[in-house]
Amino acid sequence: AYNFGTLIQEPAYRKAYALYFKKFIEAYEKEGIHIQAVHIQNEPVSDQKFPSCVWTGEELRDFIREDIGPLFAESGMDTEIWLGTLNCPYEDYGGWEWQKTNFNRMANLVLRDPEASRYIRGISYQWGGKHALYDTRRAYPNVEIIQTENECGDGNNSWGYMEYIFHLLWFYFEHGVTAYVYWNMVLKQGGLSTWGWRQNSLFCTDGDRLIYNPEFYLIKHVCHFVRPQASFMRIEGSFANNTLCFRNPDGSTVVVVLNPLDTEEELRICVSGEEWVFCAKPHSIQTIVIEK
């Protein structure tokens, strides 16, 4: 839908749309592909240059409570239903009528309804949705939250923007997300999308040449050392907001440190009464692995 188009909010249309989800999942299952989860609408407060659909909190609640939730339950489907991908209270770069899309008018409105929330596996946030993370975690400490789309920049793939992404990672994990989804993996040099937006990526291609961009090295620092099922560890200190700390299932501790300053910094890490001292070069990333 374009020009702030929406789904026609009448029972017959909503039920048909829920059935479309079911048939989509079943068709993939026949091809040997299991759909683990569906997120009801990508960025439900945005009207975009590509196919989009605007939803209110009330409409999301009713669709989950009365249509897709009961249909999945009656059909014995194990595909999860997630409330997302929410990009509000602020649409992307800030903007329109945020009072109508704030936490109380979107996520909280849906989750406070017991008949809707019983079908919801978790919440997914991206872009402007980060402004609802604190409220969501305080109100629903046991609800799983994931981040579903990295903020993809302007195509310059600068070191400075990589530092911004480091702090996005920190912000989301600090507020309890269990997954962070990077966007994009690989684009042509310049990163021009089909709708005219230049974006960052882990890699760029230039003919037959593969270029490693700064955000690749950030993601590698985390993904190479942090294992599945690791736990995020909150830490204290003057560099805490520049530090990602994880405890792996084997008991090892992974500390990823960004020095965003123009000066070399001497830093100390204290774990279980032991101390390690190292120097971090200006605008550098360091990873320290402390074995159990």
XYZ file of C-alpha atoms in Angstrom:
292
model
C 0.000 0.000 0.000
C 1.177 3.541 -0.715
C 0.116 7.009 0.461
C -0.531 5.822 4.015
C -2.529 2.839 2.803
C -3.879 0.385 5.356
C -5.557 -2.982 5.495
C -9.337 -2.605 5.350
C -10.276 -3.152 8.976
C -13.334 -5.335 8.471
C -13.621 -8.934 9.753
C -13.684 -10.551 6.309
C -10.510 -8.780 5.171
C -8.659 -9.432 8.421
C -9.541 -13.128 8.371
C -8.453 -13.395 4.735
C -5.134 -11.756 5.603
C -4.577 -14.145 8.521
C -5.316 -17.043 6.179
C -2.713 -15.663 3.769
C -0.080 -15.927 6.530
C -1.128 -19.529 7.172
C -0.990 -20.498 3.488
C 2.379 -18.778 3.082
C 3.853 -20.796 5.954
C 2.325 -24.060 4.732
C 3.616 -23.524 1.190
C 7.175 -23.096 2.457
C 6.774 -26.126 4.720
C 5.951 -28.238 1.650
C 9.281 -27.142 0.175
C 11.127 -28.205 3.318
C 11.510 -24.696 4.753
C 10.109 -24.129 8.241
C 9.079 -20.572 9.080
C 10.043 -20.082 12.715
C 8.317 -16.736 13.249
C 6.248 -14.033 11.608
C 6.318 -10.350 12.519
C 2.930 -8.859 11.726
C 4.095 -5.760 9.841
C 7.413 -4.217 8.885
C 7.531 -0.675 10.307
C 3.793 -0.183 10.851
C 3.990 3.603 11.293
C 5.888 4.283 8.044
C 4.604 5.091 4.585
C 7.509 4.232 2.275
C 8.590 4.134 -1.348
C 8.321 0.352 -1.320
C 5.226 -1.681 -0.346
C 4.160 -0.744 3.171
C 1.068 -0.737 5.347
C 0.216 1.547 8.248
C -1.318 0.038 11.408
C -2.473 1.527 14.695
C -1.939 -0.214 18.012
C -5.638 -1.016 18.187
C -5.565 -2.620 14.744
C -2.531 -4.763 15.590
C -4.177 -5.840 18.851
C -7.437 -6.819 17.178
C -5.742 -8.685 14.317
C -3.618 -10.733 16.724
C -6.415 -11.313 19.229
C -9.256 -12.117 16.854
C -7.671 -13.400 13.658
C -4.108 -14.620 13.268
C -3.667 -15.768 16.878
C -6.745 -18.019 17.034
C -6.126 -19.287 13.480
C -2.561 -20.392 14.279
C -3.718 -21.988 17.547
C -6.619 -23.857 15.955
C -4.372 -25.079 13.131
C -1.728 -26.390 15.536
C 0.955 -24.210 13.950
C 4.200 -23.746 15.874
C 5.259 -20.624 13.955
C 5.719 -17.828 16.480
C 3.831 -14.527 16.301
C 5.925 -11.462 17.156
C 4.680 -7.945 17.753
C 6.795 -6.079 15.244
C 8.760 -4.888 13.553
C 7.977 -1.716 15.507
C 9.779 1.469 14.457
C 7.923 3.753 16.825
C 7.411 5.984 18.837
C 9.500 7.933 16.316
C 9.276 7.093 12.649
C 12.825 6.451 11.442
C 14.443 9.901 11.735
C 11.928 11.346 14.156
C 8.741 12.716 13.010
C 5.119 12.485 12.546
C 2.567 12.429 15.346
C 4.729 10.420 17.736
C 2.109 10.867 20.458
C -0.120 8.459 18.515
C 2.583 5.805 18.223
C 4.275 5.965 21.625
C 4.740 2.981 23.937
C 1.289 3.309 25.510
C -0.448 3.567 22.142
C 1.412 0.679 20.494
C 3.330 -2.059 22.339
C 1.741 -1.485 25.739
C -1.747 -1.260 24.283
C -1.330 -4.674 22.647
C 0.487 -6.451 25.471
C -1.921 -5.246 28.171
C -4.712 -7.110 26.406
C -4.644 -10.663 27.855
C -6.363 -12.214 24.850
C -3.871 -10.695 22.405
C -0.726 -11.152 24.500
C -1.309 -14.890 24.959
C -0.445 -15.367 21.275
C 2.642 -13.122 21.234
C 6.102 -14.696 21.508
C 8.013 -11.424 21.787
C 8.513 -7.878 20.523
C 10.809 -6.704 17.738
C 12.089 -3.133 17.499
C 14.166 -1.198 14.970
C 15.107 2.389 14.174
C 12.743 4.680 16.139
C 11.603 1.706 18.202
C 14.737 2.017 20.306
C 13.029 4.877 22.153
C 10.458 2.422 23.553
C 13.013 -0.108 24.830
C 13.304 1.273 28.356
C 9.544 1.418 28.887
C 9.070 -2.057 27.432
C 11.716 -3.659 29.603
C 10.399 -1.985 32.763
C 6.792 -2.936 32.044
C 7.445 -6.455 30.722
C 10.721 -7.788 32.153
C 9.951 -11.353 31.050
C 8.959 -10.615 27.446
C 11.670 -11.389 24.888
C 12.796 -8.425 22.784
C 14.951 -8.492 19.662
C 16.374 -5.786 17.394
C 15.441 -6.466 13.774
C 17.236 -3.968 11.531
C 20.563 -2.215 11.939
C 20.551 1.488 11.054
C 22.277 1.405 7.703
C 23.825 4.844 7.301
C 24.582 6.718 4.092
C 26.796 4.416 2.025
C 30.069 6.069 3.047
C 30.974 3.173 5.367
C 32.971 5.487 7.578
C 34.846 4.520 10.734
C 32.843 7.156 12.608
C 29.537 5.548 11.668
C 30.909 2.180 12.761
C 31.459 3.741 16.190
C 27.795 4.803 16.159
C 26.782 1.204 15.396
C 28.912 0.012 18.309
C 26.868 2.241 20.591
C 23.633 0.993 19.037
C 24.740 -2.557 19.844
C 25.520 -1.470 23.385
C 22.204 0.357 23.764
C 20.084 -2.557 22.571
C 21.921 -5.199 24.608
C 21.918 -2.946 27.666
C 18.129 -2.863 27.373
C 17.815 -6.615 27.228
C 17.510 -7.683 23.596
C 18.444 -11.278 22.814
C 19.334 -10.717 19.148
C 20.675 -7.915 16.960
C 20.133 -8.137 13.193
C 22.689 -6.411 10.946
C 21.654 -4.791 7.637
C 23.200 -5.069 4.883
C 25.635 -7.919 4.230
C 26.971 -6.919 0.800
C 26.230 -4.095 -1.668
C 27.869 -2.613 -4.721
C 30.304 0.216 -4.017
C 28.234 3.230 -2.996
C 25.414 1.082 -1.645
C 22.586 2.613 -3.698
C 19.269 0.883 -3.008
C 16.540 0.394 -5.598
C 14.642 3.288 -4.012
C 17.595 5.689 -4.066
C 19.044 5.355 -0.557
C 22.792 4.868 -0.213
C 23.435 2.412 2.614
C 26.307 0.873 4.543
C 27.192 -2.816 4.468
C 29.705 -5.311 5.816
C 31.223 -5.687 2.343
C 31.173 -3.777 -0.933
C 31.874 -5.148 -4.380
C 33.774 -3.209 -7.040
C 33.885 -5.389 -10.124
C 35.515 -8.624 -8.976
C 37.020 -6.940 -5.897
C 35.573 -7.485 -2.402
C 36.009 -4.584 0.032
C 35.841 -5.115 3.797
C 34.137 -2.155 5.471
C 34.615 -0.927 9.075
C 31.353 -2.432 10.295
C 32.574 -5.879 9.205
C 35.398 -5.656 11.715
C 33.036 -4.557 14.484
C 30.642 -7.435 13.842
C 33.543 -9.883 13.570
C 34.925 -8.744 16.929
C 31.598 -9.699 18.496
C 30.542 -12.745 16.480
C 33.941 -14.448 16.371
C 34.289 -14.616 20.157
C 30.745 -14.470 21.544
C 29.103 -17.889 21.333
C 25.404 -18.770 20.917
C 23.528 -18.745 24.241
C 26.010 -16.276 25.765
C 24.692 -13.844 28.385
C 25.174 -10.083 28.245
C 26.909 -8.798 31.375
C 26.295 -5.283 32.689
C 29.446 -3.628 33.962
C 30.405 -0.448 35.793
C 33.076 2.185 35.246
C 33.842 5.298 33.212
C 34.184 3.228 30.016
C 31.130 1.020 30.635
C 29.141 2.625 27.815
C 32.003 1.816 25.421
C 32.207 -1.833 26.451
C 30.292 -4.953 25.446
C 30.743 -7.809 27.901
C 29.413 -11.354 27.464
C 29.676 -14.586 29.444
C 29.914 -17.611 27.131
C 28.296 -20.959 27.990
C 31.776 -22.401 28.688
C 32.312 -19.760 31.391
C 34.736 -17.575 29.431
C 34.214 -13.804 29.455
C 34.424 -11.747 26.262
C 35.045 -8.001 26.583
C 34.806 -5.859 23.429
C 36.005 -2.295 24.027
C 35.699 0.725 21.748
C 37.915 3.735 22.378
C 35.965 6.555 20.670
C 38.380 9.229 21.895
C 41.240 10.986 20.098
C 43.684 9.921 22.816
C 45.215 6.598 23.813
C 43.577 5.304 26.983
C 44.919 2.992 29.676
C 42.069 0.745 30.748
C 41.599 -1.780 33.528
C 39.294 -4.783 33.456
C 38.393 -6.425 36.749
C 36.688 -9.833 36.719
C 36.177 -11.968 39.828
C 38.892 -10.121 41.720
C 41.492 -10.351 38.944
C 42.689 -7.311 37.008
C 44.025 -6.842 33.478
C 45.530 -3.571 32.203
C 45.889 -2.613 28.539
C 46.201 0.431 26.298
C 43.524 1.230 23.729
C 44.632 3.237 20.703
C 42.462 6.185 19.618
C 39.335 5.105 17.714
C 40.128 1.407 18.023
C 38.303 -1.781 18.973
C 39.888 -4.350 21.280
C 38.572 -7.769 22.280
C 39.786 -9.509 25.417
C 38.839 -13.117 26.131
C 39.202 -14.205 29.745
C 39.108 -17.969 30.070
C 37.232 -19.534 32.945
